[in-house]
Amino acid sequence: MIVDCAAYEGGRRREGELSMERAGEAAGEEGTFVWLGVVEPSEEEFKAVAAEFGLHELAVEDAVRAHQRPKVEAYGETIHVVVKPARYVDPDEVIEVGELSIFVAPDFVITVRHGDANLAAVRERLEGRSDLLEKGTGAVLYAIVDHVVDRYMEAVHGFDEDVREVELQVFGEGANPTERIYKLEREVLEFQAAALPLGEALEELCSGNFAVVPETLHEYFRDVEDHLRRVNGRIENFRQLLDSALEANLTQVSMRQNEDMRKISAWVAIAVVPTMIAGIYGMNFEHMPELEWSFGYPTVLGLILAVCAFLYWRFKRAGWL
Amino acid sequence: MIVDCAAYEGGRRREGELSMERAGEAAGEEGTFVWLGVVEPSEEEFKAVAAEFGLHELAVEDAVRAHQRPKVEAYGETIHVVVKPARYVDPDEVIEVGELSIFVAPDFVITVRHGDANLAAVRERLEGRSDLLEKGTGAVLYAIVDHVVDRYMEAVHGFDEDVREVELQVFGEGANPTERIYKLEREVLEFQAAALPLGEALEELCSGNFAVVPETLHEYFRDVEDHLRRVNGRIENFRQLLDSALEANLTQVSMRQNEDMRKISAWVAIAVVPTMIAGIYGMNFEHMPELEWSFGYPTVLGLILAVCAFLYWRFKRAGWL
Amino acid sequence: MIVDCAAYEGGRRREGELSMERAGEAAGEEGTFVWLGVVEPSEEEFKAVAAEFGLHELAVEDAVRAHQRPKVEAYGETIHVVVKPARYVDPDEVIEVGELSIFVAPDFVITVRHGDANLAAVRERLEGRSDLLEKGTGAVLYAIVDHVVDRYMEAVHGFDEDVREVELQVFGEGANPTERIYKLEREVLEFQAAALPLGEALEELCSGNFAVVPETLHEYFRDVEDHLRRVNGRIENFRQLLDSALEANLTQVSMRQNEDMRKISAWVAIAVVPTMIAGIYGMNFEHMPELEWSFGYPTVLGLILAVCAFLYWRFKRAGWL
Amino acid sequence: MIVDCAAYEGGRRREGELSMERAGEAAGEEGTFVWLGVVEPSEEEFKAVAAEFGLHELAVEDAVRAHQRPKVEAYGETIHVVVKPARYVDPDEVIEVGELSIFVAPDFVITVRHGDANLAAVRERLEGRSDLLEKGTGAVLYAIVDHVVDRYMEAVHGFDEDVREVELQVFGEGANPTERIYKLEREVLEFQAAALPLGEALEELCSGNFAVVPETLHEYFRDVEDHLRRVNGRIENFRQLLDSALEANLTQVSMRQNEDMRKISAWVAIAVVPTMIAGIYGMNFEHMPELEWSFGYPTVLGLILAVCAFLYWRFKRAGWL
Amino acid sequence: MIVDCAAYEGGRRREGELSMERAGEAAGEEGTFVWLGVVEPSEEEFKAVAAEFGLHELAVEDAVRAHQRPKVEAYGETIHVVVKPARYVDPDEVIEVGELSIFVAPDFVITVRHGDANLAAVRERLEGRSDLLEKGTGAVLYAIVDHVVDRYMEAVHGFDEDVREVELQVFGEGANPTERIYKLEREVLEFQAAALPLGEALEELCSGNFAVVPETLHEYFRDVEDHLRRVNGRIENFRQLLDSALEANLTQVSMRQNEDMRKISAWVAIAVVPTMIAGIYGMNFEHMPELEWSFGYPTVLGLILAVCAFLYWRFKRAGWL
């Protein structure tokens, strides 16, 4: 499904939407390029686009199937860039990873979107920057990748908060955070699978091998690359923190087990004493002088209470209760 | 045992099966190549093939013994590619790894199969694509490797499901998943040993050093390489998830141990109280006024029940029961 | 906010503070350079500076936002260096990481500071070394980076002490150090994120690609790089020690749990014996000769005491008490 | 001690054993080379050999002392190769690592053996392959290294079996396998120290830098390298499996502890009930109607048995017994 | 403090000690070099030396402060090598790391020592090898580094013994080795920080970039490098063994805890039975026929003993006692 198709000329958008056929023509004009946006196309839909713009058979298959790694692949003059936009859904603590296939040639950009990445906003912002648009199709690629990496940063903030919450859970009272830690680790790994290989792709884009990324854009791509490195640094950081949190959590569980055991034992000890003393005065010897004393019973009761109180005080002092 | 032997010319299969001698002749003809499929050959059988097509002594030994790592080895014009097809047998959670030795020269392809890899399907599909077949023997190699990597992807899906099941086991009730996690880890390692070195081999194939892989095929091999990278990324992911699952599982075991301990202790505490009280009224003091009361016995019984109920309620509230 | 702005000529500071406009002029003079210090500027403030000195749009954005990784980026003749000064706040065991954006061109240095890094001290010390100042703006860069790395070393000493304290806690008596170890690990990771990428940046500075770092300064930068390597080596060391400490701590927790369990069990055993013996003499058989003995009761009491004493001695000897 | 010394000419062994002096002469003849085998020589013995063949002082020291890593070192035309043959002694689960110093020059091979490596068999097999022998001294080196790597493969099979046995122990009943796992890990590390650096050495041998390894032998050395990679892949695999086994084992120990704790607690609970009930009817109240019933005692006994049976059934059902 | 200063000429030491001024002159003579040994100099002392021999400001600072990593740094013709001699103090299980700054120019060697490294012995041994001394100042550097690496090897043997002792402790009876393992790990890390970077430095020395290390010495440095690799291999090995030992130890602690728990429980079970039976015969029912039997008491006592003996036997057989 085509969602937006326009021609750009001299840093400005030409009036009106283009049909696909008109787009092909417009792309052929000198000093003009076309940006065609497609969303989750069927194989037939996209084959038509591919035929119009001369895309490679393999790239088409990959763009439709959408199970790619981030990468840059050159097919002649056209380059095929795959990026994976990510969004952190905080209440569920889940990272949602989409896929964007971008075909960039000197005279056209085709963006194929799977999942929700707000390219309309990118287009709008870029249309306000004619200095960038003048640099050609590479600028469109830059704007998209910049947007994706900015979204990564937001996802990083989302993770950051949850990792801090998990830490509070590990070292505070409350529910066992093991499952949460594990699930977060899973999501972090998925995020990393989306973000890490993009670095390599960005490096390639700055290598000067691709005509569609002129040297005046290298600084821009290097800037994005730098932000991406920060993202990847933070992701690695999360993994290490969650690893340590998992181990610290195990220790805390053991600690709490020990505390419970001590508390239980202390109460058992306090309960064992009356039973023991009562057992002794429950013996049936004929000659047990205490049994005949008038104050034997209250004395023994008092003794029991005193011993229990003493034990309670000792355990309290030792931190077992 | 030879399973299929045919000559290909101008992108089409020549009619009829060839005997091995005829195959040698056909390979010599201009613009023709032969594809010879062999399954688990004995040393003598394969030595005959090797003599006919001039294969290197060491390659022969390796192809027959079948304990190779994935690799590309050049012996003059002929290259020897080893790939290890894998199949995930889900009910047993076992990865079955076979071995394929492929000898590719400009005028012949010899495939030596150990274990079950469905090359008949590959051959059939390729015979329907004369545009690829025209590119020569390298296209056969591409078709086989592409097929193998597609099978890897299926294996990845199989693992994915089992890893998710294991997660449910770790965090849910039910049997101890330690052994299952360990066994899965073992299988993942075996899968990785098959898939990881293939990446290096594919990179070499795209390097342009081998005449049998012309440049028009590089994009195809790079596409396979890319899919393989996804596979290898996922495999690495599984290893990390299983590692974490093993550790999370240990924590869960400790947690459950603690819960059991608390439950047990709570019941013991509830049982200790009647014994203690009864012990006191079992003492033989002569002057124990309660013993003579008419309602002493029911009162004490009630006291015991009340204390037990109170403890039960406390433990229930504290989450110990 | 501009904090200090001066012109340097022939290794000496020219008298007086410069306004920003005068600074631009001074920078234009032959053999003179300007050092402009800015602290946490607003976007408008810094845009004025950037316009005066011709800084790149992207660098400006990064300098104002201050969420950069350490790096060197060249924009034409001007290089943009980002370093992250760190200070270890010992009572809180927290590493405070600031950010310094340094723009170095042959005729000016602009330092943009976020967080507290004492650049006044650097300026003062450098002004006493006219041999260095004569080497131009690169010397200013050297002086700043040298200062930052020296501060890193102090932070390393701070960590070192706390790691040693943690070790005493792990192997001594006292509070559970799990949370402290984890928190320290978190801070070490943050420190590492500041210090590790600086190494790469310093290597680039010594590569000879930048006109503002002449060869006579390479030895100086290599010296700083070497100190940084020591810092990074120590940081890595801390991570490994804290990892091991976390695991050793778990073992110690288990050991202590075992010791507690033995101690508790020993006391329970000692208490069970009197109950058991008393139980036996509490039976109501008609024919129990001991019950009628005159010294039955004291004998049994003595027996109980003897058995308890014996058990106590045994447990003491076995190290359970 | 010299164990075998012979001259080879045109792919065949010349009749008879040579004395060392005669060996030196024979080596000087055109188209002839000498293979001298020495076992654990004393310093003096080997210095004589070294003088005769002009070996480098440092190489001599290393060959006699025998605490080398696998390596290739060139001293002029002569190369010094160190390999470490390994043998897995299964009953003891110990890897025995020897050392072989091989000096290869165009006209002689000197092998210095420490520990038992069956070079006689290598020599015999090689003497049956005149096509290889004709390639000169490099072929001797190949034959030896090939033999060593084949022995590695056998050691790998030995480890494989023991790792599988250990897995059965971890997940089955029986003795605590912790020590066994640790000891195996130790042996695997020792094996790896012998096998891993050999890869680098083999790569160097194929680099074409050494005259004694002509290009016709490269395929042979690459074949050995490939087998070695398999060995090293398996060794790495063992390490990871043993690591996981150690952790799985810890979990199993915890699981078993929990099971024991449940079993113990169940029995304690069953034993506590009679004591509690008996305690109640052991109270000395004057008015306890049950005490006077004729069937009071059997009723209570029955009650006790019923409760115990009920508890037993409940615990059985819950899997605690 | 200058400890030894001599001139060497034609492979021999010139008679007599030199004062520092005379040393400067001697160094200027053709075919002569000077070796000046300094121990923990004050800043002023060393500044005088530096002035005499023209050492670089930064190198001087580093040599006096002595908190360097092992490295090679070239300042013009002079190279500054830092090595860190290590000594393993066995009774304390502590590695003592010193520091040696060596300035090597074609006509002088200055050694600055911190901590105890026996350079007198190195000097003496080297003076007996005029073939080496003739190769110039590089030979002095070789002799020192060789000595340092030989000392490393001794330290490795010291660690090796202690690691084996720790293993015995982990799997045998006796004290908890957790702290010892951790402390050893700490020392191993410190040793590694001294030895690992030296490898890089040695590689650089063999690169042929430094005039003071002529090609005739490369084989010597490569030999030392090789020994150092062995050292570093062993150190890495220790780290892995100690890591595994820490984890194995945790498992052993858990195992022992379980054994203790079983033993305790078994005794508790044996003690509970008499209490339970005695409780039953302590009930006050009027109609309990056993109570009136003449042999009731001894029968019950016998029953108690029999049950206890039976339990003891069962527990013994199950390995709980």
Coordinates of N, CA, C and O in Angstrom, one line a residue, chain A residues 56-58 62 67-69 71 73-76 84 176 178-179 182-183 185-186 189 200 239 243 246-247 249-250 253 256-257 260-261 264 271 274-275 277-278 281-284 290-294 296-297 300-301 304, chain B residues 129 131 142 150 153 160 163-164 167 171 219-220 222-223 226-227 229-230 237 240-242 244-245 247-248 250-252 254-255 257-258 261-262 265 268 272 275-276 279-290 320:
Chain A
H56 N 16.4 -5.1 -7.5 CA 17.0 -6.4 -7.7 C 16.0 -7.4 -7.1 O 15.4 -7.2 -6.0
E57 N 15.8 -8.5 -7.8 CA 15.0 -9.7 -7.3 C 15.2 -10.0 -5.9 O 14.2 -10.1 -5.1
L58 N 16.4 -10.2 -5.4 CA 16.7 -10.6 -4.0 C 16.2 -9.5 -3.0 O 15.7 -9.9 -2.0
D62 N 13.5 -9.8 0.1 CA 13.8 -9.5 1.5 C 12.9 -8.4 2.0 O 12.5 -8.4 3.2
H67 N 12.3 -10.1 7.4 CA 13.0 -10.7 8.5 C 14.5 -10.6 8.3 O 15.3 -11.5 8.3
Q68 N 14.9 -9.3 8.1 CA 16.3 -9.0 7.8 C 17.0 -8.5 9.0 O 16.4 -8.1 10.0
R69 N 18.3 -8.5 8.9 CA 19.2 -7.8 9.9 C 19.4 -6.4 9.3 O 19.4 -6.2 8.1
K71 N 21.4 -3.6 7.6 CA 22.5 -3.8 6.7 C 22.4 -2.8 5.6 O 21.4 -2.1 5.4
E73 N 23.3 -2.9 1.5 CA 23.7 -3.8 0.4 C 23.6 -3.0 -0.9 O 22.6 -2.2 -1.1
A74 N 24.7 -3.0 -1.7 CA 24.6 -2.2 -3.0 C 24.3 -3.2 -4.1 O 24.8 -4.2 -4.3
Y75 N 23.3 -2.7 -4.9 CA 22.9 -3.4 -6.1 C 23.1 -2.4 -7.2 O 22.3 -1.6 -7.5
G76 N 24.3 -2.4 -7.8 CA 24.7 -1.3 -8.8 C 24.6 0.0 -8.1 O 25.2 0.2 -7.0
K84 N 16.0 -1.3 11.7 CA 14.9 -1.8 12.5 C 14.5 -0.8 13.6 O 15.1 -0.8 14.7
N176 N 9.5 -11.4 44.2 CA 10.7 -12.0 43.6 C 10.9 -11.5 42.2 O 10.1 -11.8 41.3
T178 N 13.0 -12.3 39.9 CA 13.8 -13.1 39.0 C 13.2 -13.1 37.6 O 13.9 -12.9 36.6
E179 N 11.9 -13.3 37.5 CA 11.3 -13.4 36.2 C 11.4 -12.1 35.5 O 11.7 -12.0 34.3
Y182 N 14.8 -11.6 34.1 CA 15.0 -12.5 32.9 C 14.3 -11.9 31.7 O 14.9 -11.9 30.6
K183 N 13.1 -11.5 31.9 CA 12.3 -11.0 30.8 C 13.0 -9.7 30.2 O 13.1 -9.5 29.0
E185 N 16.1 -9.0 30.3 CA 17.3 -9.4 29.6 C 16.9 -9.9 28.2 O 17.6 -9.6 27.2
R186 N 15.8 -10.6 28.1 CA 15.4 -11.1 26.8 C 15.1 -9.9 25.9 O 15.5 -9.9 24.7
L189 N 18.2 -8.1 24.8 CA 18.9 -8.9 23.7 C 18.2 -8.6 22.4 O 18.9 -8.5 21.3
E200 N 27.6 -1.1 12.0 CA 28.4 -1.5 10.9 C 27.9 -0.9 9.6 O 28.7 -0.4 8.8
R239 N 22.8 -5.1 29.9 CA 23.0 -6.5 30.0 C 23.9 -6.9 31.2 O 23.6 -7.9 31.9
D243 N 22.7 -9.0 34.4 CA 23.5 -10.2 34.8 C 23.8 -10.1 36.3 O 23.6 -11.1 37.0
L246 N 20.8 -10.4 38.5 CA 20.4 -11.8 38.6 C 21.2 -12.5 39.7 O 20.6 -13.2 40.6
E247 N 22.5 -12.3 39.7 CA 23.3 -12.9 40.7 C 23.1 -12.3 42.1 O 23.0 -13.1 43.1
N249 N 20.5 -11.0 43.1 CA 19.2 -11.5 43.6 C 19.2 -12.8 44.2 O 18.6 -13.1 45.2
L250 N 20.1 -13.7 43.6 CA 20.2 -15.0 44.2 C 20.8 -14.9 45.6 O 20.4 -15.6 46.5
V253 N 18.1 -13.8 47.9 CA 17.2 -14.9 48.2 C 17.8 -15.8 49.3 O 17.1 -16.1 50.3
R256 N 17.7 -13.9 52.6 CA 16.4 -13.9 53.2 C 16.0 -15.3 53.8 O 15.4 -15.4 54.8
Q257 N 16.5 -16.3 53.1 CA 16.2 -17.7 53.5 C 16.9 -17.9 54.9 O 16.3 -18.4 55.8
D260 N 15.0 -16.0 57.6 CA 13.8 -16.8 57.9 C 14.1 -18.0 58.8 O 13.4 -18.2 59.8
M261 N 15.2 -18.7 58.4 CA 15.6 -19.9 59.1 C 15.9 -19.5 60.6 O 15.5 -20.2 61.5
I264 N 12.6 -18.6 62.5 CA 11.9 -19.8 62.8 C 12.6 -20.6 63.9 O 11.9 -21.0 64.9
A271 N 9.9 -22.2 72.1 CA 8.7 -23.1 72.4 C 9.2 -24.4 73.0 O 8.5 -25.1 73.7
P274 N 9.6 -24.6 77.4 CA 8.4 -25.0 78.3 C 8.1 -26.5 78.2 O 7.9 -27.1 79.2
T275 N 8.2 -27.0 77.0 CA 7.9 -28.4 76.8 C 8.9 -29.3 77.6 O 8.5 -30.3 78.3
I277 N 10.8 -28.4 80.2 CA 10.6 -28.2 81.7 C 9.3 -28.9 82.2 O 9.3 -29.7 83.1
A278 N 8.3 -28.7 81.4 CA 7.0 -29.4 81.8 C 7.2 -30.9 81.7 O 6.6 -31.6 82.6
Y281 N 8.6 -32.1 85.0 CA 7.7 -32.1 86.1 C 6.5 -33.0 85.8 O 5.6 -33.1 86.6
G282 N 6.5 -33.6 84.6 CA 5.4 -34.6 84.3 C 5.9 -36.0 84.6 O 5.1 -37.0 84.4
M283 N 7.1 -36.1 85.1 CA 7.6 -37.5 85.4 C 6.9 -38.0 86.7 O 6.5 -37.2 87.5
N284 N 6.8 -39.3 86.7 CA 6.0 -39.9 87.8 C 6.8 -40.4 89.0 O 6.4 -41.4 89.6
E290 N 9.7 -31.0 94.7 CA 9.0 -29.7 94.2 C 7.6 -29.9 94.0 O 6.8 -28.9 94.1
L291 N 7.1 -31.1 93.6 CA 5.7 -31.3 93.3 C 4.8 -31.0 94.5 O 3.7 -30.7 94.3
E292 N 5.4 -31.2 95.7 CA 4.6 -31.0 96.9 C 4.6 -29.6 97.4 O 3.8 -29.3 98.3
W293 N 5.5 -28.8 96.9 CA 5.5 -27.4 97.4 C 4.3 -26.7 97.0 O 3.7 -26.9 95.9
S294 N 3.9 -25.8 97.9 CA 2.6 -25.0 97.6 C 2.8 -24.1 96.4 O 2.0 -24.0 95.5
G296 N 5.1 -24.6 94.0 CA 5.9 -25.3 93.0 C 5.4 -24.9 91.6 O 6.1 -24.5 90.7
Y297 N 4.1 -25.0 91.4 CA 3.5 -24.7 90.1 C 3.7 -23.3 89.6 O 4.3 -23.1 88.5
V300 N 7.4 -22.8 88.8 CA 7.9 -23.4 87.5 C 7.3 -22.6 86.4 O 8.0 -22.3 85.4
L301 N 6.1 -22.2 86.5 CA 5.5 -21.3 85.4 C 6.3 -20.1 85.2 O 6.7 -19.7 84.1
I304 N 9.6 -20.9 83.5 CA 9.4 -21.1 82.1 C 9.3 -19.7 81.4 O 10.0 -19.4 80.4
Chain B
R129 N 14.7 -22.7 -12.9 CA 15.2 -21.3 -13.0 C 16.4 -21.3 -14.0 O 17.5 -21.2 -13.6
D131 N 17.5 -18.9 -15.7 CA 18.3 -17.7 -15.6 C 19.5 -18.0 -14.6 O 20.6 -17.5 -14.8
Y142 N 25.2 -22.1 -5.1 CA 24.3 -21.2 -4.4 C 23.0 -21.8 -4.0 O 22.5 -21.6 -2.9
D150 N 18.2 -22.0 4.6 CA 16.7 -21.9 4.9 C 16.3 -23.0 5.9 O 15.5 -22.7 6.8
M153 N 17.1 -21.8 9.3 CA 16.1 -20.9 9.8 C 14.9 -21.7 10.5 O 14.4 -21.3 11.6
D160 N 13.5 -21.8 19.1 CA 12.8 -20.7 19.7 C 11.6 -21.1 20.5 O 11.4 -20.7 21.7
V163 N 12.8 -22.9 23.7 CA 13.3 -22.0 24.7 C 12.1 -21.3 25.4 O 12.2 -21.1 26.7
R164 N 11.1 -20.9 24.7 CA 10.0 -20.3 25.3 C 9.2 -21.3 26.3 O 8.8 -20.9 27.4
E167 N 11.2 -21.4 29.4 CA 11.0 -20.2 30.3 C 9.7 -20.4 31.1 O 9.7 -20.1 32.3
F171 N 9.6 -20.4 35.3 CA 8.9 -19.4 36.1 C 7.5 -19.9 36.5 O 6.8 -19.3 37.3
E219 N 26.0 -11.2 -5.4 CA 24.8 -10.7 -4.7 C 24.0 -11.8 -4.1 O 23.5 -11.7 -3.0
Y220 N 23.9 -12.9 -4.8 CA 23.2 -14.1 -4.3 C 23.9 -14.7 -3.0 O 23.2 -14.9 -2.0
R222 N 25.9 -13.1 -1.1 CA 25.8 -12.2 0.0 C 24.5 -12.2 0.7 O 24.4 -12.1 1.9
D223 N 23.5 -12.5 -0.1 CA 22.1 -12.6 0.4 C 22.0 -13.8 1.4 O 21.5 -13.7 2.5
D226 N 23.8 -13.1 4.5 CA 23.0 -12.2 5.4 C 22.0 -13.1 6.2 O 21.9 -12.9 7.4
H227 N 21.4 -14.0 5.5 CA 20.4 -14.9 6.3 C 21.2 -15.7 7.3 O 20.7 -15.9 8.4
R229 N 23.8 -14.8 8.9 CA 24.1 -14.0 10.0 C 23.0 -13.9 11.0 O 23.2 -13.8 12.2
R230 N 21.8 -13.8 10.4 CA 20.6 -13.8 11.3 C 20.5 -15.0 12.1 O 20.3 -15.0 13.3
N237 N 22.0 -15.7 20.6 CA 20.9 -15.3 21.5 C 20.4 -16.4 22.4 O 20.2 -16.3 23.6
Q240 N 22.7 -17.2 25.2 CA 22.7 -16.3 26.3 C 21.4 -16.5 27.1 O 21.4 -16.4 28.3
L241 N 20.3 -16.7 26.4 CA 19.0 -16.9 27.1 C 19.1 -18.2 28.0 O 18.6 -18.2 29.1
L242 N 19.6 -19.2 27.4 CA 19.7 -20.5 28.2 C 20.6 -20.3 29.4 O 20.3 -20.9 30.5
S244 N 21.1 -17.6 31.0 CA 20.4 -16.8 32.0 C 19.3 -17.7 32.6 O 19.0 -17.6 33.8
A245 N 18.7 -18.5 31.8 CA 17.6 -19.4 32.3 C 18.1 -20.3 33.3 O 17.5 -20.6 34.3
E247 N 20.6 -19.8 35.3 CA 20.8 -19.1 36.6 C 19.5 -18.7 37.2 O 19.3 -18.8 38.4
A248 N 18.5 -18.2 36.4 CA 17.2 -17.8 37.0 C 16.6 -19.1 37.6 O 16.0 -19.0 38.7
L250 N 18.1 -21.6 39.0 CA 18.7 -21.8 40.3 C 18.0 -20.9 41.4 O 17.7 -21.3 42.5
T251 N 17.8 -19.6 41.0 CA 17.2 -18.7 41.9 C 15.8 -19.2 42.3 O 15.4 -19.2 43.4
Q252 N 15.0 -19.6 41.3 CA 13.7 -20.1 41.5 C 13.7 -21.3 42.4 O 12.8 -21.4 43.3
S254 N 15.8 -21.9 44.7 CA 16.1 -21.4 46.0 C 14.8 -20.8 46.6 O 14.5 -21.0 47.8
M255 N 14.2 -20.0 45.8 CA 12.9 -19.4 46.2 C 11.9 -20.4 46.7 O 11.3 -20.3 47.8
Q257 N 12.5 -23.4 47.6 CA 13.0 -24.1 48.8 C 12.6 -23.2 50.1 O 12.1 -23.7 51.1
N258 N 12.8 -21.9 49.9 CA 12.4 -21.0 51.0 C 11.0 -21.1 51.3 O 10.6 -21.1 52.5
M261 N 10.2 -24.2 53.1 CA 10.7 -24.1 54.4 C 9.8 -23.3 55.3 O 9.5 -23.7 56.5
R262 N 9.3 -22.2 54.8 CA 8.4 -21.4 55.6 C 7.1 -22.2 55.9 O 6.6 -22.1 57.0
S265 N 7.7 -24.8 58.4 CA 8.0 -24.2 59.7 C 6.7 -23.7 60.4 O 6.5 -23.9 61.6
V268 N 4.9 -26.7 61.7 CA 5.6 -27.2 62.9 C 5.2 -26.3 64.1 O 4.9 -26.7 65.2
V272 N 3.5 -27.3 67.6 CA 4.3 -27.3 68.8 C 3.5 -26.7 70.0 O 3.7 -27.1 71.1
T275 N 1.4 -29.2 72.1 CA 2.3 -30.0 72.8 C 2.8 -29.3 74.1 O 2.8 -29.8 75.2
M276 N 3.1 -28.0 73.8 CA 3.7 -27.2 74.9 C 2.7 -27.0 76.0 O 2.9 -27.3 77.2
G279 N 1.8 -30.2 77.8 CA 2.9 -30.5 78.6 C 2.8 -29.9 80.0 O 3.0 -30.5 81.0
I280 N 2.4 -28.6 80.0 CA 2.3 -27.9 81.2 C 1.2 -28.5 82.1 O 1.4 -28.7 83.3
Y281 N 0.1 -28.8 81.5 CA -1.0 -29.4 82.3 C -0.8 -30.9 82.5 O -1.6 -31.5 83.1
G282 N 0.3 -31.4 82.0 CA 0.6 -32.8 82.3 C 1.6 -32.9 83.5 O 2.0 -34.0 83.9
M283 N 2.0 -31.7 84.1 CA 2.9 -31.7 85.2 C 2.1 -32.2 86.4 O 0.9 -32.1 86.6
N284 N 2.9 -32.9 87.3 CA 2.3 -33.5 88.5 C 2.3 -32.7 89.8 O 2.3 -33.3 90.8
F285 N 2.3 -31.4 89.7 CA 2.2 -30.7 90.9 C 0.9 -30.9 91.7 O -0.1 -31.1 91.1
E286 N 1.1 -30.9 93.0 CA -0.1 -31.2 93.8 C -1.1 -30.0 93.8 O -2.3 -30.2 93.8
H287 N -0.5 -28.9 93.7 CA -1.3 -27.7 93.7 C -1.4 -27.0 92.4 O -0.6 -26.0 92.1
M288 N -2.2 -27.4 91.5 CA -2.5 -26.8 90.3 C -4.0 -26.5 90.2 O -4.7 -27.4 89.7
P289 N -4.4 -25.3 90.6 CA -5.8 -25.1 90.7 C -6.6 -25.4 89.4 O -7.7 -25.9 89.5
E290 N -6.0 -25.1 88.3 CA -6.8 -25.3 87.0 C -7.3 -26.7 86.9 O -8.3 -27.0 86.3
W320 N 3.2 -17.2 54.5 CA 4.0 -18.4 54.7 C 3.1 -19.7 54.4 O 3.7 -20.7 54.3

